[in-house]
Coordinates of C-alpha atoms in Angstrom, one line a residue:
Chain T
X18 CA 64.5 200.4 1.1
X19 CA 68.1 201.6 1.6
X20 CA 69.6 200.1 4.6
X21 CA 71.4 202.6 7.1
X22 CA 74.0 201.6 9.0
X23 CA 71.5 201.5 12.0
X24 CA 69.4 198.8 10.2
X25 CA 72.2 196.7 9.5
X26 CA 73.0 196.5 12.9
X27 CA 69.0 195.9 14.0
X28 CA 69.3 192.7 11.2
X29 CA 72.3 191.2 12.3
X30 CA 71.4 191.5 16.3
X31 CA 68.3 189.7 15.2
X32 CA 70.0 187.2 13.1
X33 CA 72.7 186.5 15.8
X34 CA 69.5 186.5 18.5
X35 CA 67.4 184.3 17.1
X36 CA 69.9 181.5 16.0
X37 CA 70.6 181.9 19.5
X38 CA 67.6 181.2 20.3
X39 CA 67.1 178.3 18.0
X40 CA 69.9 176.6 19.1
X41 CA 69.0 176.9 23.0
X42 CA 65.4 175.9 22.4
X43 CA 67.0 173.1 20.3
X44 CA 69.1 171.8 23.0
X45 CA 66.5 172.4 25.5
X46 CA 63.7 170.2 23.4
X47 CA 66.8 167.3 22.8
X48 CA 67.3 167.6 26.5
X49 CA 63.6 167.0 27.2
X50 CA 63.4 163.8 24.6
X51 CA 66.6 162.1 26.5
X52 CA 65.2 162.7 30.1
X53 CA 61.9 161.2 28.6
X54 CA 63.9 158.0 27.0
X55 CA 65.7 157.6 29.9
X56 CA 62.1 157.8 32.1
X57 CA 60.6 155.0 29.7
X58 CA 61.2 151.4 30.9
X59 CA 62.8 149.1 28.5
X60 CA 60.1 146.0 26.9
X61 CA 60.3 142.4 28.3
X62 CA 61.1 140.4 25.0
X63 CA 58.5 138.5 23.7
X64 CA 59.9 135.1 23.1
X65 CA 57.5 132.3 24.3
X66 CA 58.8 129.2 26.4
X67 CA 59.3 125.9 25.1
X68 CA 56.5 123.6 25.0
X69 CA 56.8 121.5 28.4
X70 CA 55.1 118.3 26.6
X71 CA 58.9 117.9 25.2
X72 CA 62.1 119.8 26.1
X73 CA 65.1 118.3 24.1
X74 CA 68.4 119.7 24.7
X75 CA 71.1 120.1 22.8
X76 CA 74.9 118.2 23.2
X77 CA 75.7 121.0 24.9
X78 CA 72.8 120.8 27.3
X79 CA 71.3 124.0 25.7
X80 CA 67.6 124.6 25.3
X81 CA 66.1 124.1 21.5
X82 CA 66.6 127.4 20.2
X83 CA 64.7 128.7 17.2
X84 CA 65.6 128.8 13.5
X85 CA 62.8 130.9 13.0
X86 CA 59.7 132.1 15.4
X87 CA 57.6 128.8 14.0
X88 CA 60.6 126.4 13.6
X89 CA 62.7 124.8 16.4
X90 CA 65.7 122.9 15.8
X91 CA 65.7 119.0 17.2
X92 CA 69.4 118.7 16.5
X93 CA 72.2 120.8 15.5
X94 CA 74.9 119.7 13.0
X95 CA 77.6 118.2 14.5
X96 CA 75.6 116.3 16.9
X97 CA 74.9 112.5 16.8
X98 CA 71.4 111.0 17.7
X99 CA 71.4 108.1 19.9
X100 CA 68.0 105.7 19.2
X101 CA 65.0 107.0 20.3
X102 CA 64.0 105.1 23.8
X103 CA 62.8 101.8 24.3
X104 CA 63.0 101.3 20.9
X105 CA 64.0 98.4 19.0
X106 CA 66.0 98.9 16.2
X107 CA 64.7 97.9 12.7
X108 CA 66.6 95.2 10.9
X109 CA 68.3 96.2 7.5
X110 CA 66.8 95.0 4.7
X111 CA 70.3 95.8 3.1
X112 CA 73.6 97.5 3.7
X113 CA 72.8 100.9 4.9
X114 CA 73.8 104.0 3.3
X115 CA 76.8 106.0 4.0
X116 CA 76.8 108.0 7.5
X117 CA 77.2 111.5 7.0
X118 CA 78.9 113.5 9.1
X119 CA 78.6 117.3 10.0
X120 CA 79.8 117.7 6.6
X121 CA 77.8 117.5 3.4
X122 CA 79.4 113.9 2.6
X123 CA 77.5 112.1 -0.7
X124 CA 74.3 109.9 0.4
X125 CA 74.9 107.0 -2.0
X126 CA 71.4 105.0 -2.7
X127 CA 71.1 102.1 -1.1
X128 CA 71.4 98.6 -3.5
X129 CA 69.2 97.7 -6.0
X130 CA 66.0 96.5 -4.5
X131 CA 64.3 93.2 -5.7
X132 CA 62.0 93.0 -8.7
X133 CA 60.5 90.0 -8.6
X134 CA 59.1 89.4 -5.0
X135 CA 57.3 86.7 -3.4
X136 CA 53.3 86.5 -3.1
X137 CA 51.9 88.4 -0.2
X138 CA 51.6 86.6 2.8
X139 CA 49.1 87.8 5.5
X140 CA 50.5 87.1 9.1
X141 CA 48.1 87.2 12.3
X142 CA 50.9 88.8 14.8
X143 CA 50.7 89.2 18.4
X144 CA 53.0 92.0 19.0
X145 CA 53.0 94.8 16.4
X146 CA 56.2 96.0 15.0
X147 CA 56.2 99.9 14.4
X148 CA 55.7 101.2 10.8
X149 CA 58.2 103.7 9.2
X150 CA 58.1 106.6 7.2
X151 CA 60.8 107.5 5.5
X152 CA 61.9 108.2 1.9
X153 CA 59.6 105.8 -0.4
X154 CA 61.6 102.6 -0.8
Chain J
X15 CA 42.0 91.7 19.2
X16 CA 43.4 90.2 16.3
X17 CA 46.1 92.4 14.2
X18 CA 47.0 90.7 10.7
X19 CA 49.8 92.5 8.8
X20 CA 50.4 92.0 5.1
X21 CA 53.6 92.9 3.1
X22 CA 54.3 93.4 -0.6
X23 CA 55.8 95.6 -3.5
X24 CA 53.6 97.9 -5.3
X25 CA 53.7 101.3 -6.7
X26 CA 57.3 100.4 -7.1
X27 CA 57.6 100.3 -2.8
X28 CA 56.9 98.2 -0.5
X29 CA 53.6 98.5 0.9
X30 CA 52.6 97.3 4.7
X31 CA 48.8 96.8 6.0
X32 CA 48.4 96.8 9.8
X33 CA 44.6 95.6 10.4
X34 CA 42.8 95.6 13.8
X35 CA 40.0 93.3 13.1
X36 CA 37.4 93.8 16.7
X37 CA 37.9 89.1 17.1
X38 CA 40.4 86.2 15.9
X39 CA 37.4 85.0 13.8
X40 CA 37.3 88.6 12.0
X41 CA 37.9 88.6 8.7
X42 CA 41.2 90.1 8.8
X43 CA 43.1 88.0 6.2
X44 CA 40.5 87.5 3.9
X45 CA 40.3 91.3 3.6
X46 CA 44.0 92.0 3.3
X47 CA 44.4 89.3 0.5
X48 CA 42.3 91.3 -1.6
X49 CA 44.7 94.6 -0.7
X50 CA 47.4 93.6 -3.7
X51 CA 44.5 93.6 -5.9
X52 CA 43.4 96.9 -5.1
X53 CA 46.3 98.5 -5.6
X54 CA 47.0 96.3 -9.0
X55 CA 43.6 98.1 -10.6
X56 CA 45.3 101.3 -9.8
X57 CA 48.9 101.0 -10.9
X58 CA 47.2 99.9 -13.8
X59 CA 44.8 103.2 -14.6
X60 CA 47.4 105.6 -12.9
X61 CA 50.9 104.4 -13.5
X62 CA 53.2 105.6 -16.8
X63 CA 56.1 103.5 -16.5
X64 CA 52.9 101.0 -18.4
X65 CA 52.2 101.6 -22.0
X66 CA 49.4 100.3 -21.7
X67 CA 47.8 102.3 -18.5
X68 CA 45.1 105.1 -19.3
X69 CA 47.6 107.4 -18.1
X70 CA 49.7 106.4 -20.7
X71 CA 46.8 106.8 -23.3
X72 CA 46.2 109.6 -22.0
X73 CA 49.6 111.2 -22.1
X74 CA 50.1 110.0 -26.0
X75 CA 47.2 112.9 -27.0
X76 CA 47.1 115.9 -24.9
X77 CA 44.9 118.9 -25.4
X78 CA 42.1 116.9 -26.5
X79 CA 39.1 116.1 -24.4
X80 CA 39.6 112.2 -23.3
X81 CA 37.5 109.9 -21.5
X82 CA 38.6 109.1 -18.6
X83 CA 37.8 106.3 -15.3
X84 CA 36.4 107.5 -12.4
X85 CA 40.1 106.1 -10.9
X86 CA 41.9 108.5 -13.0
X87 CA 39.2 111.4 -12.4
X88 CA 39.3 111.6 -8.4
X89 CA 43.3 110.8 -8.4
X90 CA 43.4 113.5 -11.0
X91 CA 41.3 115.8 -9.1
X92 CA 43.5 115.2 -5.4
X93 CA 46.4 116.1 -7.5
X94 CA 45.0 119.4 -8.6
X95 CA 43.9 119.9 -5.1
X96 CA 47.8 119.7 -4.1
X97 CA 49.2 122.0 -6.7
X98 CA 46.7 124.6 -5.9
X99 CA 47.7 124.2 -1.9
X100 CA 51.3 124.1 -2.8
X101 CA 51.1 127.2 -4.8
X102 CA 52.2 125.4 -8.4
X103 CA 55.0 123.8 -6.4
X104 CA 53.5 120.3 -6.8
X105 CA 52.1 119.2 -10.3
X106 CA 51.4 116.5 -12.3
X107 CA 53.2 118.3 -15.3
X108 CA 56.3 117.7 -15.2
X109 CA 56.5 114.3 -16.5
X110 CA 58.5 115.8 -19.3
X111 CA 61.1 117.0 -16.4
X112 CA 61.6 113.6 -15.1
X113 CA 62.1 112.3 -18.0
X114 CA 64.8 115.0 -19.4
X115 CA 66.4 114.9 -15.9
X116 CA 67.2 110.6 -16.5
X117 CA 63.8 109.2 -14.8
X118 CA 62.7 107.7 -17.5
X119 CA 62.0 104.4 -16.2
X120 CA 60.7 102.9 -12.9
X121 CA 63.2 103.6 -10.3
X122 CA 63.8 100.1 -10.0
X123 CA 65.5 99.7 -13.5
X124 CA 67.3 102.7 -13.1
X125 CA 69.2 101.2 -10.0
X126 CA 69.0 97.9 -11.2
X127 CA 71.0 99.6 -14.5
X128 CA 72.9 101.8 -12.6
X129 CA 72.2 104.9 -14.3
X130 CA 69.6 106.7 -15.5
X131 CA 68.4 107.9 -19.0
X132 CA 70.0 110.3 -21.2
X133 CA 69.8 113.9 -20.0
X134 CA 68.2 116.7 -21.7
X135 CA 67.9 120.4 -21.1
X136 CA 65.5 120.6 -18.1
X137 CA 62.0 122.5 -19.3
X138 CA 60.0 124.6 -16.9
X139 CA 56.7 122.7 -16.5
X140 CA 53.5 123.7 -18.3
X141 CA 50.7 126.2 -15.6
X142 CA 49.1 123.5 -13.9
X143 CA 45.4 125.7 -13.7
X144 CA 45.2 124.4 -17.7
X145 CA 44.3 121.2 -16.7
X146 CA 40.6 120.2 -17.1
X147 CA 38.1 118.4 -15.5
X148 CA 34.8 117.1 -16.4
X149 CA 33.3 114.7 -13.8
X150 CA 29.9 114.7 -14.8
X151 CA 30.9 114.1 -19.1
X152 CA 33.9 111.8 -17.5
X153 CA 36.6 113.6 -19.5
X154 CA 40.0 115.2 -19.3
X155 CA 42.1 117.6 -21.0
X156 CA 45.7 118.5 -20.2
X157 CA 47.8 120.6 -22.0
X158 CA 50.8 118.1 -21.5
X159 CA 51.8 114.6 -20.5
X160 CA 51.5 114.2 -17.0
X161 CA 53.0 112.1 -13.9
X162 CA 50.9 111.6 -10.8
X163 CA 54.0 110.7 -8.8
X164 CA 54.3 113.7 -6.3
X165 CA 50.2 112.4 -5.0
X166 CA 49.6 108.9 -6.5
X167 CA 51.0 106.9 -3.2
X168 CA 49.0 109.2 -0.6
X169 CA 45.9 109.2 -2.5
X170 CA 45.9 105.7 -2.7
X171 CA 46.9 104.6 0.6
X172 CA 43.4 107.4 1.2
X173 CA 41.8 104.8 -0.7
X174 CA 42.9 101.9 0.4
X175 CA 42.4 102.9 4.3
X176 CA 39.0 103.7 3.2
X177 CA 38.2 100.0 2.3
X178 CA 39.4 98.9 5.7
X179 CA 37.8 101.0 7.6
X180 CA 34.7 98.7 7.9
X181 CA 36.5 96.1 9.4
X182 CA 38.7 97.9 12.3
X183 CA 41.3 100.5 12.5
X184 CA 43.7 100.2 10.2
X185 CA 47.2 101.3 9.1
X186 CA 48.3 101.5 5.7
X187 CA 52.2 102.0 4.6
X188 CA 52.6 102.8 0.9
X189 CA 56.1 103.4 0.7
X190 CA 56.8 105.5 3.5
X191 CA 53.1 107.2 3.1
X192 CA 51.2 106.3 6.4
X193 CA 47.9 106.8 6.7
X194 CA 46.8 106.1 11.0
X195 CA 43.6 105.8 11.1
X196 CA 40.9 104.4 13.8
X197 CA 42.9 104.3 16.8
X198 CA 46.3 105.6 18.2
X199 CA 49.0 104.2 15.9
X200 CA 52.7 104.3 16.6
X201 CA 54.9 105.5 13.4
X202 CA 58.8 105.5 13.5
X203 CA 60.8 108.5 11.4
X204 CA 64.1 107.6 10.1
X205 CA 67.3 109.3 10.3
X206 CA 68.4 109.4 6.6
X207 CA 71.8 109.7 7.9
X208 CA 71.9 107.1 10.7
X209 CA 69.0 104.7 8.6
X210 CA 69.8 101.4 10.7
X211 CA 67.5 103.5 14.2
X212 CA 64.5 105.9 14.5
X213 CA 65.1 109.2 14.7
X214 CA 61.4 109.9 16.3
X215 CA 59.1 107.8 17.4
X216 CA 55.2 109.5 16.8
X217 CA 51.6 108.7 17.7
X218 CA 49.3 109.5 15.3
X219 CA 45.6 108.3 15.2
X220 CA 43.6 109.8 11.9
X221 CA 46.2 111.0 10.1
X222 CA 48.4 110.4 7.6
X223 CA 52.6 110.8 7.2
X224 CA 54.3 111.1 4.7
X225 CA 58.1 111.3 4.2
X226 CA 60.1 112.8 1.1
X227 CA 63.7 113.0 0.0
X228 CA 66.6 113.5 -2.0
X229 CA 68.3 110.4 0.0
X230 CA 67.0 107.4 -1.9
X231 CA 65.4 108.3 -5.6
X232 CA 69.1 109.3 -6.4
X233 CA 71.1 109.1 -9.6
X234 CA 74.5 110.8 -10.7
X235 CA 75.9 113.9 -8.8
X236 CA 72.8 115.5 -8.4
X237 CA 69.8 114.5 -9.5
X238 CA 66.6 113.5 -8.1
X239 CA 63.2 112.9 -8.5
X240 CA 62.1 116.2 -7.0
X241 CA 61.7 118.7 -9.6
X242 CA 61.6 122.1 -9.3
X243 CA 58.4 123.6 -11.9
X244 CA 59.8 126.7 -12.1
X245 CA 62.9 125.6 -13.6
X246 CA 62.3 121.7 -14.9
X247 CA 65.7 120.9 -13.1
X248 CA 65.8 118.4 -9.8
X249 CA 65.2 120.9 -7.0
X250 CA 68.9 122.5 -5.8
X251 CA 67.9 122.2 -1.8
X252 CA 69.3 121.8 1.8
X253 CA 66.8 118.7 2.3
X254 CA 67.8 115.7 2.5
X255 CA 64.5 114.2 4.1
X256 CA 61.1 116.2 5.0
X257 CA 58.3 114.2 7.0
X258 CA 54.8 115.7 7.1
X259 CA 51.5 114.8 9.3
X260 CA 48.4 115.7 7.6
X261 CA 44.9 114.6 8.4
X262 CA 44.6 114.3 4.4
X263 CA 47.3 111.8 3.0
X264 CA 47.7 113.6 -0.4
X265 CA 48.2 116.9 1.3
X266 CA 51.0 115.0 3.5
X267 CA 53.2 113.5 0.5
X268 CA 52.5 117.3 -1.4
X269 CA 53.4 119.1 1.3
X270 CA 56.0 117.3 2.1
X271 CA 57.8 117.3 -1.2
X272 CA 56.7 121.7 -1.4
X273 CA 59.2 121.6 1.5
X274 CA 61.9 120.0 -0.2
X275 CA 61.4 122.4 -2.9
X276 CA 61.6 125.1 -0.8
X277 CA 64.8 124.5 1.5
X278 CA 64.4 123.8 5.2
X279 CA 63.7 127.2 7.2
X280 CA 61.5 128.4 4.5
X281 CA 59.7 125.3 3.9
X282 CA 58.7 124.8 7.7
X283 CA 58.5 128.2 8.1
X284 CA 55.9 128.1 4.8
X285 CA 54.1 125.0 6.2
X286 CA 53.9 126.4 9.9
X287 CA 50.9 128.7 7.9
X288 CA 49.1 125.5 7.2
X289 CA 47.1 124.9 10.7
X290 CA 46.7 121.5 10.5
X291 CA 50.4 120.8 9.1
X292 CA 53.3 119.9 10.8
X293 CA 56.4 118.9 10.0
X294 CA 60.2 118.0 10.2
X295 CA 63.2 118.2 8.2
X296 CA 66.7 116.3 8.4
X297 CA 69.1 118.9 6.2
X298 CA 72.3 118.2 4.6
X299 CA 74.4 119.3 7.7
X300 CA 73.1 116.9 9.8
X301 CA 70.5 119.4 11.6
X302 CA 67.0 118.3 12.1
X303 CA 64.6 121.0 12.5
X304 CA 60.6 120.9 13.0
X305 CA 57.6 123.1 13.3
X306 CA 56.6 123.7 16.8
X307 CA 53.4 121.5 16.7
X308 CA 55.2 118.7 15.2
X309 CA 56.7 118.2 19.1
X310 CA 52.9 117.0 20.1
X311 CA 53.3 114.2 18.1
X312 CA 56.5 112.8 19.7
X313 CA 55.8 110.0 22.1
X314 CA 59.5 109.9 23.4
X315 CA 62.2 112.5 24.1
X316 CA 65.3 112.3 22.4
X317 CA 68.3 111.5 23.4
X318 CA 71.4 113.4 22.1
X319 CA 75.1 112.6 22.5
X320 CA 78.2 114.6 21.2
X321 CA 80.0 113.5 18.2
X322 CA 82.8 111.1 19.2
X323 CA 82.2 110.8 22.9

């Protein structure tokens, strides 16, 4: 089809026209999205409280926070435990290990351990001294 | 009530008996004489620091089918229960691990010596779904030498609580692996950095605890007891001390040691998926962390003061 001068003009009217129109519709529909965002109310978080059979604090007096959502931390580096309550310290059965700071400092095993020990001896007690779990000794 | 406690070595730890016998006339101490015994009968089927233990016999001729004791057979089988729960991360095969990585002797004669055995190239440990098991024939067959050390002391503190259990409740301490059973037993957890106090103080009736570490089977710069399968090396982690409660003891020590493998967020986080798990972790920086359910067990809050005041 050979284009006239009068159909060139028709095209680029409708070019110009309808890009106009795009972009007014455009801005219109982005329009319409904000207001909507801006309507929409903004979600509670979802962290769950701290289970009230125990609440430890930090040093700082801050709550235990959470490593992860199914790990808390007890203690943060840095901070030094004092002895669990009412509870009497265990006596060394030899010189304790190094204390390690908030830095990774070397644990240096403790001293060689007797091989050759005495017979079992079975003791009725009154009071019970509290078992320990720790690293197999 | 009458409570008798009995101390002694075995398994290369010291090993403590609370019993809770109903009267003083119970038999208490007769019972808990017989307790070294025990445990004699299975060091002596199960352990491989002795030539002459059917583990040892056992170890000299893999992938053959072997007889094997009814001892060696259920340990065997709780130990193959633990690397299937643990994903591979606890086996019995990596015997040939420990002994390239130095612990080629009881741990005892390495610290008496002062150093351990010559070190080779760590080897990634054989797949532990090899191993065979024929209860009703009363046979084995591994594929490699095995060590029974990352379940041995849980399974037989299992075994030993077991015994007691007809004559009152009863706690058993193999080495730091508790088993709590028949009433409401108190449990202290050390602080691997501050080891003359408890850390925690927990309440556990039927269950078991079990502690692991890279604090006190030690040697050189940096190796352990803890090996990593994957590898065959002594596991590189940010543990220094896991403690897990389990109402199975061999599940407690595996687990325990699965999250020393695995570091301390991803391990708890990895053992928070195990509902009746919990668990607590002391890492190299001085932070102790824990699942969320391991709080139920804590009898006492702790206390916490700022370095240097």
């Amino acid at each position: 089809m050979k284009m006239t001068s009068t159909k060139r003009f028709a095209v680029r009217t409708a070019l110009v026209t309808s890009t106009t129109l795009a972009t007014v519709i455009g801005a219109q529909a982005l329009a319409s999205i904000d207001e909507a965002a801006r309507a929409q109310p903004i979600p509670a978080p979802t962290i769950a409280p701290a289970d009230p059979v125990l609440q430890p604090t930090t040093a700082t007096g801050q709550p235990v926070s959470a490593a992860v959502p199914n790990v808390v931390i007890l203690r943060h580096a840095g901070e030094v435990s004092a002895p669990a309550i009412n509870v009497e310290p265990q006596a060394p059965a030899r010189p304790s290990a190094s204390v390690v700071s908030g830095s990774a400092a070397p644990i240096l095993p403790p001293n060689p351990v007797q091989i050759a020990p005495p017979a079992p001896v079975v003791q009725q007690v009154a009071a019970q001294p509290a078992p320990v779990t720790r690293s197999s000794r | 009530m009458s409570v008798f406690i009995t101390a002694f070595r075995a398994f290369g730890s010291q090993v403590n008996i609370w019993l809770d016998t109903a009267t003083p006339a119970a038999d208490g101490a007769p019972v808990l004489r017989q307790v070294p015994g025990w445990l004699a009968d299975i060091e002596a089927a199960l352990s491989r620091f002795r030539p002459d233990s059917e583990l040892s016999r056992l170890n000299r001729r893999p992938r053959e089918w072997a007889d094997a004791s009814e001892t060696m057979l259920s340990s065997l089988d709780a130990a193959l229960r633990a690397a299937r729960i643990t994903g591979g991360r606890v086996t019995p095969l990596v015997l040939r691990a420990l002994v390239a990585a130095g612990y080629d002797r009881s741990f005892e004669e390495v610290a008496r010596a002062g150093e351990a055995g010559d070190h080779a190239t760590p080897v990634p440990a054989s797949r532990w779904e090899a191993i065979q098991l024929d209860r009703a024939a009363g046979r084995v067959w591994l594929p490699d030498a095995i060590d029974l050390g990352g379940t041995a002391k849980g399974w037989a503190a299992q075994q030993i609580a077991q015994r007691l259990a007809a004559h009152g409740p009863a706690l058993v301490d193999l080495g730091g692996d508790i088993v709590a059973q028949g009433k409401p037993w108190t449990v202290h957890v050390f602080d691997p950095f501050q080891p003359e106090t408890p850390f925690a103080v927990v309440a556990l009736h039927d269950r078991a605890i079990a502690t692991s570490g890279t604090d006190y089977r030690r040697w050189g710069a940096d190796r352990h007891h803890i090996i990593d399968p994957h590898t065959g090396a002594p596991a590189r982690t940010d543990v220094v001390s896991a403690t897990v409660i389990h109402p199975d003891a061999v599940l407690a020590e595996a687990l325990a040691k699965a999250v020393v493998l695995q570091g301390s967020i991803a391990g708890l986080d990895w053992l928070a998926q195990h509902e009746r798990a919990a668990g607590l972790v002391f890492d190299r920086i001085g932070r102790v962390l824990a699942t969320e359910n391991f709080q139920a067990y804590l009898t006492q809050t702790q206390t916490h003061t700022q370095k240097g005041a």
